[in-house]
Amino acid sequence: MNQKLFYSLILIALGALFFIPFLGSVRLFDWDEINFAEAAREMIVLRDYLHVHINFKPFYEKPPLFFWLQSAMMNIFGINEFAARLPNAICGIISLVYLYNLGEKLHSHRFGLLWALAYLGSVTPHLYFRSGIIDPFFNLFIFIGLVNLILASWKRERLGGGMTAPKSEWTYLLIGGFVLGLGILTKGPVAYLIVCLVLVIYWMLGRFRWFITPVQFLTFSLAASVVSLAWYGLDVYLNGPALMREFLAYNIRLFSTPDAGHVGFPGFHVIMLLVGCFPASIFAIRALGSLFIERNYQREFKRWMLILFWVVLVLFSLVQSKIVHYSSLCYFPLTYLAALTLVQLEERKIQFTNWMRVGLIVIGGIYVVALIGMPILAHHMDIVRQYADQDAFSQGNLDARISWPWWTFIPGIWLVLVLIVAFRWYNQRETAQASIALFGGMAVFVTLTLWFFIGRMEGISQAAAMEFFEQSQGQDVYVKTYGYHSYGPYFYTKKQPPANPNYYNDEWLLRGRIDKDVLFIRHASEGPTLLDSLPDIRKTGTKNGFVFYRRQAR
């Protein structure tokens, strides 16, 4: 067995060990996780895999590829949280192996391992592979598409030699375009937009030198179009332009307005990457400066990664909707830059400087304080209530009866030990052991945090509502939210297509001659709402910031 295959198998085993167990131990989270799982579930219920539906109505915001993957898992493992999250766990395994093999090709075996380890052991990159959101596959397809285009340009210019780019340039262009097309089919044409922006910036910085020919770019684009048009074109042909019109309107809204209340300040993604991609982010900062890199193609790849990083960061800093995973494509170049720094630390070309120490202490300290402080504050809810939002819903969430035993301190204590060990080895210039201890320990830290905290956070934020939805399963009733939006009433009631079209008419549900009972749920508020004033709607209970009602059919 050769070295690459052996370590690829090791990474597959590590990815499976970290990403797959306990995927279904906690409910899906509103909005995105439940939204996407519900789209996959409705494909199964309707037996319609060509169109995307939510609440059994056309859903134009996302193309179907990720939902196909989820529905495939649901057909095998059942309609549940495990099946909804399993595609991203598989994506995580693929990503680790791909980064190792790409890093080994570009630099060395050790570099490939450090790149994969930096991705595995940084907080949000690791966390996303244990989620049910679209972005991990979307980002991987974009990255692979761009890498193949880079390799095509190197083959054309004879840069990197036969070992780095052994295939023909046309093969790389077709592979890259095909994979980018999968990205378009996952989340939309923004995949193509990002790659084009990266190419334009690289072309401009290269003083308008043509690194690929217009014909080659057209071939790359056509390969991407063929894949994506297999669905987009077929839907437009069968159903007219409604899909494209609504999809474009949705994306324009995301860019121009804070969609669904996701508003933030211009530096939002800078902070999210610095804190979320810890500890890779601390080492990546050093690689933003000058490093001694021996080979021309290695320097060129660093330039490509810097351009990709800044294009994504600037683009989504300009977008008005601020959501953490919008900048998650930055994880690939960021961890690449971190691996560059780690290798040069091992080779003693650069020093483990004081600002690196400070960065690890400050950001690591934020995590330690948060995870040790949370169980402490949970036993002093009077203090938490003083500083939490004072609205009735937020205060009601804090009424959730959640136990916080002594072992919930373990993740915070574990992180302290990991940082101490890593610091000691870095200071002793045992950088290889230090990096393994730091990033391997962080992978364990994320796992422990999920085990001990995520269920408790779900219990505070949404469990009462999801329990309400689950209890309605099997009842011949309508279930509706009032005054807020949630995908829980669809997925967790195991809703079937409504036989009565009046179901979509809120006024009919509130005042009309209903054909079966209606269960309403709303957020707690300071004063009464319309639900409290209608004579035939009865309040049935409250729990943890949620208020429940029933309207009986007569």
Coordinates of C-alpha atoms in Angstrom, one line a residue:
M1 CA 0.0 0.0 0.0
N2 CA 1.5 3.4 -1.0
Q3 CA 1.7 6.3 1.3
K4 CA -1.1 8.4 -0.2
L5 CA -3.6 5.6 -0.1
F6 CA -2.6 4.7 3.5
Y7 CA -3.1 8.2 4.8
S8 CA -6.2 8.7 2.7
L9 CA -7.7 5.7 4.5
I10 CA -6.6 7.1 7.8
L11 CA -8.4 10.3 7.0
I12 CA -11.5 8.5 5.9
A13 CA -11.5 6.7 9.3
L14 CA -10.9 9.9 11.2
G15 CA -13.7 11.7 9.3
A16 CA -16.1 8.9 9.9
L17 CA -15.2 8.8 13.6
F18 CA -15.7 12.5 14.1
F19 CA -18.5 13.3 11.7
I20 CA -20.9 10.4 11.7
P21 CA -21.7 9.3 15.3
F22 CA -24.6 11.0 17.0
L23 CA -25.8 13.0 13.9
G24 CA -29.4 12.3 14.9
S25 CA -29.1 12.9 18.6
V26 CA -30.5 16.4 18.4
R27 CA -33.4 17.8 16.5
L28 CA -32.8 19.9 13.3
F29 CA -32.5 23.6 13.9
D30 CA -34.8 26.3 12.5
W31 CA -34.5 27.7 9.9
D32 CA -32.0 26.2 7.5
E33 CA -31.6 22.6 8.7
I34 CA -35.4 22.0 9.0
N35 CA -36.0 23.9 5.7
F36 CA -33.7 21.7 3.7
A37 CA -34.7 18.5 5.3
E38 CA -38.3 19.3 4.7
A39 CA -37.6 19.9 1.0
A40 CA -36.1 16.5 0.8
R41 CA -38.9 14.9 2.7
E42 CA -41.5 16.5 0.4
M43 CA -39.7 15.1 -2.6
I44 CA -40.3 11.6 -1.1
V45 CA -43.9 12.3 -0.1
L46 CA -44.8 13.7 -3.5
R47 CA -42.5 11.4 -5.4
D48 CA -41.4 14.4 -7.3
Y49 CA -37.6 14.8 -7.5
L50 CA -37.6 17.3 -10.3
H51 CA -39.2 20.2 -8.3
V52 CA -38.4 21.6 -4.9
H53 CA -41.4 22.2 -2.6
I54 CA -41.9 23.6 0.9
N55 CA -45.2 23.3 2.6
F56 CA -46.2 21.5 -0.7
K57 CA -45.9 24.7 -2.6
P58 CA -43.1 25.4 -5.2
F59 CA -39.9 26.6 -3.5
Y60 CA -37.8 28.7 -5.9
E61 CA -34.9 29.7 -3.6
K62 CA -32.7 26.6 -4.0
P63 CA -31.9 24.1 -6.8
P64 CA -32.3 20.4 -5.9
L65 CA -28.9 18.7 -5.8
F66 CA -28.5 18.8 -2.0
F67 CA -32.1 17.7 -1.5
W68 CA -31.5 14.8 -3.8
L69 CA -28.6 13.7 -1.5
Q70 CA -30.8 14.1 1.6
S71 CA -33.7 12.3 0.1
A72 CA -31.5 9.4 -1.0
M73 CA -30.3 9.1 2.6
M74 CA -33.9 9.3 3.9
N75 CA -34.9 6.5 1.6
I76 CA -32.2 4.4 3.1
F77 CA -32.2 5.4 6.8
G78 CA -35.7 6.9 7.2
I79 CA -36.9 10.5 7.4
N80 CA -35.0 11.7 10.4
E81 CA -32.2 13.9 11.6
F82 CA -29.4 11.4 11.0
A83 CA -30.3 11.0 7.3
A84 CA -30.7 14.8 6.9
R85 CA -27.2 15.4 8.2
L86 CA -25.4 12.4 6.8
P87 CA -24.6 13.9 3.3
N88 CA -22.5 16.6 5.0
A89 CA -20.6 14.1 7.1
I90 CA -19.8 12.3 3.8
C91 CA -18.8 15.6 2.3
G92 CA -16.5 16.1 5.3
I93 CA -14.7 12.8 4.7
I94 CA -14.3 13.6 1.0
S95 CA -13.0 17.1 1.8
L96 CA -10.3 15.8 4.2
V97 CA -9.1 13.3 1.6
Y98 CA -9.2 15.8 -1.2
L99 CA -7.2 18.4 0.8
Y100 CA -4.6 15.9 1.8
N101 CA -4.1 14.7 -1.8
L102 CA -4.0 18.2 -3.2
G103 CA -1.6 19.4 -0.5
E104 CA 0.6 16.4 -1.1
K105 CA 0.7 17.2 -4.8
L106 CA 1.4 20.9 -4.4
H107 CA 3.9 20.7 -1.5
S108 CA 4.5 17.5 0.4
H109 CA 3.0 14.7 2.3
R110 CA 3.4 16.6 5.5
F111 CA 1.7 19.7 4.1
G112 CA -1.3 17.7 2.9
L113 CA -1.7 16.2 6.4
L114 CA -1.5 19.6 8.0
W115 CA -4.0 21.1 5.6
A116 CA -6.5 18.3 6.3
L117 CA -5.8 18.5 10.1
A118 CA -6.3 22.3 10.1
Y119 CA -9.7 21.8 8.5
L120 CA -10.7 19.0 10.8
G121 CA -9.5 20.9 13.9
S122 CA -11.0 24.3 13.3
V123 CA -14.3 25.1 14.9
T124 CA -16.8 26.1 12.2
P125 CA -15.3 24.0 9.3
H126 CA -15.6 21.0 11.6
L127 CA -19.0 21.9 12.8
Y128 CA -20.5 22.4 9.3
F129 CA -19.8 18.8 8.4
R130 CA -22.1 17.7 11.3
S131 CA -25.0 19.9 10.1
G132 CA -27.8 19.7 7.6
I133 CA -27.1 22.9 5.6
I134 CA -26.2 23.2 1.9
D135 CA -22.9 25.0 2.1
P136 CA -20.3 22.2 2.6
F137 CA -21.1 20.6 -0.7
F138 CA -21.6 23.9 -2.4
N139 CA -18.1 25.1 -1.2
L140 CA -16.4 21.9 -2.1
F141 CA -17.8 21.9 -5.7
I142 CA -16.7 25.5 -6.2
F143 CA -13.2 24.8 -4.8
I144 CA -12.6 21.7 -6.9
G145 CA -13.9 23.5 -10.0
L146 CA -11.5 26.4 -9.4
V147 CA -8.5 24.1 -8.6
N148 CA -9.0 22.2 -11.9
L149 CA -9.1 25.4 -13.8
I150 CA -5.8 26.5 -12.1
L151 CA -4.2 23.2 -13.1
A152 CA -5.4 23.6 -16.6
S153 CA -3.7 27.0 -16.7
W154 CA -0.5 25.5 -15.3
K155 CA -0.6 22.7 -17.9
R156 CA -0.9 25.3 -20.7
E157 CA 2.0 27.4 -19.3
R158 CA 4.1 24.3 -18.4
L159 CA 4.1 25.4 -14.8
G160 CA 4.5 22.8 -12.1
G161 CA 5.7 19.9 -14.2
G162 CA 4.1 16.6 -15.0
M163 CA 3.8 15.5 -11.3
T164 CA 1.6 18.5 -10.4
A165 CA -0.5 18.6 -13.6
P166 CA -0.3 15.2 -15.3
K167 CA -3.6 15.4 -17.3
S168 CA -4.2 17.5 -20.4
E169 CA -5.5 21.0 -19.9
W170 CA -8.8 20.1 -21.6
T171 CA -9.3 17.3 -19.2
Y172 CA -8.9 19.7 -16.3
L173 CA -11.2 22.2 -17.9
L174 CA -14.0 19.6 -18.4
I175 CA -13.6 18.2 -15.0
G176 CA -13.6 21.6 -13.4
G177 CA -16.5 22.8 -15.3
F178 CA -18.5 19.7 -14.6
V179 CA -17.9 20.0 -10.8
L180 CA -18.6 23.7 -10.8
G181 CA -21.9 22.8 -12.6
L182 CA -22.7 20.6 -9.6
G183 CA -22.1 23.7 -7.4
I184 CA -24.6 25.7 -9.5
L185 CA -27.1 22.8 -9.1
T186 CA -26.5 22.9 -5.4
K187 CA -27.1 26.6 -4.5
G188 CA -27.3 28.5 -7.7
P189 CA -25.3 30.6 -10.2
V190 CA -23.4 32.4 -7.5
A191 CA -21.0 29.5 -7.7
Y192 CA -20.1 30.6 -11.2
L193 CA -20.1 34.3 -10.2
I194 CA -17.5 33.6 -7.5
V195 CA -15.2 31.7 -9.8
C196 CA -15.5 34.4 -12.5
L197 CA -14.6 37.1 -10.0
V198 CA -11.6 35.2 -8.9
L199 CA -10.5 34.8 -12.5
V200 CA -11.0 38.4 -13.3
I201 CA -9.0 39.6 -10.3
Y202 CA -6.1 37.2 -11.1
W203 CA -6.2 38.4 -14.7
M204 CA -6.0 42.0 -13.6
L205 CA -3.2 41.4 -11.1
G206 CA -1.3 39.5 -13.8
R207 CA -1.4 42.7 -15.9
F208 CA -4.1 41.2 -18.2
R209 CA -2.0 38.2 -19.2
W210 CA -4.1 35.4 -20.6
F211 CA -3.5 32.4 -18.4
I212 CA -6.1 30.4 -20.3
T213 CA -7.5 31.2 -23.7
P214 CA -11.0 32.6 -24.3
V215 CA -11.9 29.3 -26.0
Q216 CA -10.7 27.3 -22.9
F217 CA -12.8 29.6 -20.6
L218 CA -15.8 29.0 -22.9
T219 CA -15.2 25.3 -22.7
F220 CA -15.1 25.5 -18.9
S221 CA -18.2 27.5 -18.9
L222 CA -20.1 25.2 -21.3
A223 CA -19.2 22.2 -19.1
A224 CA -20.6 24.0 -16.1
S225 CA -23.7 25.0 -18.1
V226 CA -24.4 21.5 -19.4
V227 CA -24.7 20.1 -15.8
S228 CA -26.7 22.9 -14.4
L229 CA -29.0 23.3 -17.4
A230 CA -29.9 19.6 -17.1
W231 CA -32.2 20.8 -14.4
Y232 CA -32.7 24.5 -14.9
G233 CA -33.4 24.2 -18.6
L234 CA -35.7 21.2 -18.2
D235 CA -37.8 23.0 -15.5
V236 CA -38.0 26.2 -17.6
Y237 CA -39.0 24.1 -20.6
L238 CA -41.7 22.3 -18.7
N239 CA -43.0 25.1 -16.5
G240 CA -42.0 28.4 -18.1
P241 CA -39.9 31.1 -16.6
A242 CA -41.4 31.2 -13.1
L243 CA -38.4 29.3 -11.6
M244 CA -35.8 31.7 -13.0
R245 CA -37.8 34.8 -12.2
E246 CA -38.4 33.9 -8.6
F247 CA -34.9 32.6 -8.1
L248 CA -33.4 35.8 -9.4
A249 CA -35.7 37.9 -7.3
Y250 CA -34.7 36.0 -4.2
N251 CA -30.9 36.4 -4.8
I252 CA -31.4 40.1 -5.5
R253 CA -33.2 40.4 -2.2
L254 CA -30.3 38.7 -0.4
F255 CA -27.8 41.1 -1.9
S256 CA -29.8 44.3 -1.4
T257 CA -31.8 43.8 1.9
P258 CA -31.2 41.9 5.2
D259 CA -33.3 38.9 4.4
A260 CA -35.3 37.3 7.2
G261 CA -33.8 39.7 9.7
H262 CA -30.2 38.6 9.1
V263 CA -28.6 42.0 9.5
G264 CA -25.1 42.7 10.7
F265 CA -22.2 45.2 10.6
P266 CA -19.8 45.4 7.6
G267 CA -17.0 43.5 9.6
F268 CA -19.3 40.6 10.5
H269 CA -17.6 38.0 8.4
V270 CA -14.1 39.1 9.5
I271 CA -15.0 38.4 13.1
M272 CA -16.8 35.2 12.2
L273 CA -13.8 33.9 10.4
L274 CA -11.3 35.0 13.0
V275 CA -13.3 33.4 15.9
G276 CA -15.1 30.6 14.0
C277 CA -12.0 29.3 12.2
F278 CA -9.9 29.2 15.3
P279 CA -7.2 28.1 15.6
A280 CA -6.4 28.0 11.8
S281 CA -7.3 31.7 11.6
I282 CA -4.4 32.7 13.9
F283 CA -1.8 30.9 11.8
A284 CA -3.4 32.0 8.5
I285 CA -2.8 35.7 9.4
R286 CA 1.0 35.1 9.3
A287 CA 0.7 33.6 5.8
L288 CA -0.9 36.9 4.6
G289 CA 2.6 38.3 4.7
S290 CA 5.7 37.2 3.0
L291 CA 6.9 33.6 3.2
F292 CA 9.8 31.8 1.6
I293 CA 8.2 29.5 -0.9
E294 CA 10.6 27.7 -3.2
R295 CA 8.7 26.8 -6.3
N296 CA 6.9 29.1 -8.8
Y297 CA 3.7 27.1 -8.9
Q298 CA 3.5 27.0 -5.1
R299 CA 3.7 30.8 -5.0
E300 CA 1.1 31.0 -7.7
F301 CA -1.3 28.7 -5.8
K302 CA -0.9 30.9 -2.7
R303 CA -1.8 33.9 -4.9
W304 CA -4.9 32.1 -6.1
M305 CA -5.9 31.2 -2.5
L306 CA -5.4 34.8 -1.4
I307 CA -7.6 36.1 -4.2
L308 CA -10.3 33.5 -3.5
F309 CA -10.3 34.4 0.2
W310 CA -10.6 38.2 -0.4
V311 CA -13.2 37.8 -3.2
V312 CA -15.5 35.7 -0.9
L313 CA -14.9 37.9 2.1
V314 CA -15.5 41.2 0.3
L315 CA -18.4 39.9 -1.7
F316 CA -20.4 38.7 1.3
S317 CA -19.4 41.7 3.4
L318 CA -21.2 43.8 0.8
V319 CA -24.2 41.5 0.8
Q320 CA -26.8 43.0 3.2
S321 CA -27.9 39.6 4.7
K322 CA -25.3 38.5 7.2
I323 CA -25.3 34.8 7.9
V324 CA -22.2 32.9 9.2
H325 CA -22.1 30.3 6.5
Y326 CA -22.1 32.8 3.6
S327 CA -18.4 33.3 4.0
S328 CA -17.7 29.6 4.6
L329 CA -15.9 29.2 1.2
C330 CA -13.1 31.1 2.9
Y331 CA -12.4 28.0 5.0
F332 CA -10.4 26.4 2.1
P333 CA -8.0 29.2 1.4
L334 CA -7.8 30.1 5.2
T335 CA -6.8 26.6 6.2
Y336 CA -4.4 26.4 3.3
L337 CA -2.7 29.6 4.5
A338 CA -2.6 28.1 8.0
A339 CA -0.9 25.0 6.7
L340 CA 1.7 27.1 5.0
T341 CA 2.5 28.7 8.3
L342 CA 2.6 25.4 10.2
V343 CA 5.0 23.8 7.7
Q344 CA 7.3 26.8 7.9
L345 CA 7.2 26.7 11.7
E346 CA 8.2 23.0 11.5
E347 CA 11.0 23.8 9.1
R348 CA 12.1 26.7 11.4
K349 CA 11.9 29.2 8.5
I350 CA 9.7 31.4 10.7
Q351 CA 9.2 31.8 14.5
F352 CA 6.3 31.2 16.8
T353 CA 5.9 34.8 17.6
N354 CA 4.3 36.6 20.5
W355 CA 1.3 37.8 18.5
M356 CA 0.6 34.2 17.6
R357 CA 0.6 33.4 21.3
V358 CA -1.7 36.3 22.0
G359 CA -4.1 35.3 19.3
L360 CA -4.3 31.7 20.6
I361 CA -4.8 32.9 24.1
V362 CA -7.4 35.6 23.3
I363 CA -9.6 33.6 21.0
G364 CA -9.1 30.4 22.8
G365 CA -9.8 32.3 26.1
I366 CA -13.2 33.4 24.6
Y367 CA -14.1 29.7 24.1
V368 CA -12.9 28.7 27.5
V369 CA -14.8 31.5 29.3
A370 CA -17.9 30.8 27.3
L371 CA -18.0 27.1 27.9
I372 CA -17.0 27.2 31.6
G373 CA -19.1 30.2 32.2
M374 CA -22.2 28.8 30.6
P375 CA -22.8 26.0 33.2
I376 CA -22.0 28.4 36.0
L377 CA -24.5 31.0 34.7
A378 CA -27.1 28.3 34.2
H379 CA -27.2 27.9 38.0
H380 CA -27.6 31.7 38.4
M381 CA -30.5 32.4 36.0
D382 CA -31.4 35.6 37.9
I383 CA -28.2 37.1 36.5
V384 CA -28.8 35.7 33.0
R385 CA -32.3 37.2 33.0
Q386 CA -31.0 40.7 33.9
Y387 CA -28.7 40.7 30.8
A388 CA -30.9 38.8 28.4
D389 CA -33.4 40.5 26.1
Q390 CA -36.3 41.5 28.3
D391 CA -39.1 40.5 25.9
A392 CA -41.5 37.8 27.0
F393 CA -40.3 35.3 24.5
S394 CA -36.6 35.5 25.4
Q395 CA -37.4 35.4 29.1
G396 CA -39.7 32.5 28.5
N397 CA -36.9 30.5 26.8
L398 CA -35.0 30.8 30.0
D399 CA -37.7 29.0 31.9
A400 CA -36.6 25.7 30.2
R401 CA -35.7 23.1 32.8
I402 CA -32.2 22.1 31.7
S403 CA -29.8 20.2 33.9
W404 CA -26.2 21.4 33.9
P405 CA -24.2 18.7 35.8
W406 CA -20.5 19.0 36.7
W407 CA -19.3 17.2 33.6
T408 CA -20.5 20.0 31.4
F409 CA -17.3 21.8 32.4
I410 CA -15.3 19.1 30.6
P411 CA -15.1 20.8 27.1
G412 CA -13.8 24.1 28.6
I413 CA -11.3 22.3 30.8
W414 CA -10.2 20.1 27.9
L415 CA -9.5 23.2 25.8
V416 CA -7.3 24.7 28.5
L417 CA -5.3 21.5 28.6
V418 CA -5.0 21.4 24.8
L419 CA -3.7 25.0 24.7
I420 CA -1.2 24.4 27.6
V421 CA 0.3 21.4 25.8
A422 CA 0.4 23.1 22.5
F423 CA 2.1 26.2 23.9
R424 CA 4.7 24.1 25.7
W425 CA 5.6 22.3 22.5
Y426 CA 5.6 25.4 20.4
N427 CA 7.8 27.1 22.9
Q428 CA 10.2 24.2 22.9
R429 CA 10.2 24.2 19.0
E430 CA 8.5 20.8 18.9
T431 CA 6.2 22.2 16.4
A432 CA 5.1 19.0 14.7
Q433 CA 3.8 17.6 18.0
A434 CA 2.3 21.0 18.9
S435 CA 0.3 21.3 15.8
I436 CA -1.1 17.7 16.1
A437 CA -1.9 18.4 19.8
L438 CA -3.6 21.7 19.0
F439 CA -5.7 20.7 16.0
G440 CA -6.4 17.2 17.0
G441 CA -7.3 18.4 20.5
M442 CA -9.6 21.0 18.9
A443 CA -11.4 18.4 16.9
V444 CA -12.1 16.5 20.2
F445 CA -13.1 19.8 21.8
V446 CA -15.7 20.5 19.1
T447 CA -17.1 17.0 19.6
L448 CA -17.3 17.3 23.3
T449 CA -19.0 20.7 23.0
L450 CA -21.6 19.3 20.7
W451 CA -22.2 16.3 23.0
F452 CA -22.6 18.4 26.1
F453 CA -24.1 21.7 24.9
I454 CA -26.0 21.5 21.6
G455 CA -28.9 19.5 23.1
R456 CA -29.2 21.9 26.0
M457 CA -29.2 24.9 23.7
E458 CA -31.9 23.2 21.6
G459 CA -33.8 22.7 24.8
I460 CA -33.7 26.4 25.6
S461 CA -34.3 27.8 22.1
Q462 CA -36.9 25.5 20.3
A463 CA -37.6 22.2 22.1
A464 CA -41.0 23.3 23.4
A465 CA -42.2 24.2 19.9
M466 CA -40.8 21.0 18.3
E467 CA -42.4 18.9 21.0
F468 CA -45.7 20.6 20.3
F469 CA -45.4 19.7 16.6
E470 CA -44.3 16.1 17.3
Q471 CA -47.4 15.6 19.5
S472 CA -49.7 16.5 16.6
Q473 CA -48.3 13.6 14.5
G474 CA -51.2 11.3 13.6
Q475 CA -53.8 13.8 14.5
D476 CA -56.2 15.0 11.8
V477 CA -55.5 18.7 12.5
Y478 CA -54.0 21.7 10.9
V479 CA -50.9 23.1 12.6
K480 CA -49.9 26.7 12.1
T481 CA -47.5 29.3 13.5
Y482 CA -48.9 32.7 14.3
G483 CA -46.8 35.9 14.1
Y484 CA -43.5 34.1 13.2
H485 CA -42.2 31.7 10.6
S486 CA -41.0 28.2 11.2
Y487 CA -40.4 25.0 9.2
G488 CA -41.1 22.9 12.2
P489 CA -44.8 22.5 11.6
Y490 CA -44.0 20.7 8.3
F491 CA -41.1 18.4 9.2
Y492 CA -42.0 17.5 12.8
T493 CA -45.7 17.0 12.2
K494 CA -44.8 14.7 9.2
K495 CA -47.3 16.8 7.3
Q496 CA -49.0 15.4 4.2
P497 CA -50.3 17.4 1.2
P498 CA -53.4 19.3 2.4
A499 CA -56.6 18.2 0.8
N500 CA -58.3 21.5 1.3
P501 CA -56.7 24.5 -0.4
N502 CA -58.2 26.8 2.3
Y503 CA -55.4 25.5 4.5
Y504 CA -53.1 28.2 2.9
N505 CA -55.7 31.0 3.9
D506 CA -54.8 32.3 7.3
E507 CA -58.1 34.2 7.6
W508 CA -60.0 31.0 7.0
L509 CA -58.1 29.2 9.6
L510 CA -58.8 32.0 12.1
R511 CA -62.4 32.8 11.3
G512 CA -63.7 30.5 8.6
R513 CA -65.8 27.3 8.7
I514 CA -62.9 24.9 9.2
D515 CA -63.2 21.2 8.4
K516 CA -60.9 20.1 11.2
D517 CA -59.3 21.5 14.3
V518 CA -56.5 24.0 14.0
L519 CA -53.5 24.1 16.4
F520 CA -51.8 27.5 16.7
I521 CA -48.4 28.3 18.2
R522 CA -46.9 31.8 18.8
H523 CA -44.1 33.5 20.7
A524 CA -45.0 34.8 24.1
S525 CA -45.7 38.6 24.1
E526 CA -46.3 41.3 26.7
G527 CA -49.9 41.7 25.8
P528 CA -52.8 39.7 24.2
T529 CA -52.9 39.0 20.4
L530 CA -55.7 38.3 18.0
L531 CA -55.7 34.7 19.0
D532 CA -56.7 35.7 22.5
S533 CA -59.6 37.8 21.3
L534 CA -61.4 35.4 19.0
P535 CA -64.2 33.6 20.9
D536 CA -63.7 30.1 19.4
I537 CA -60.0 29.9 19.9
R538 CA -58.9 28.5 23.2
K539 CA -55.5 28.8 24.8
T540 CA -54.2 25.3 25.8
G541 CA -50.9 26.1 27.4
T542 CA -47.6 27.9 27.5
K543 CA -44.1 26.6 27.7
N544 CA -40.6 28.2 27.6
G545 CA -41.7 31.3 25.7
F546 CA -44.3 29.6 23.4
V547 CA -48.1 29.9 23.7
F548 CA -50.4 27.2 22.3
Y549 CA -54.0 27.4 21.1
R550 CA -56.7 25.2 19.6
R551 CA -59.6 26.1 17.4
Q552 CA -62.2 23.4 17.2
A553 CA -64.1 22.6 14.1
R554 CA -67.9 22.8 14.6

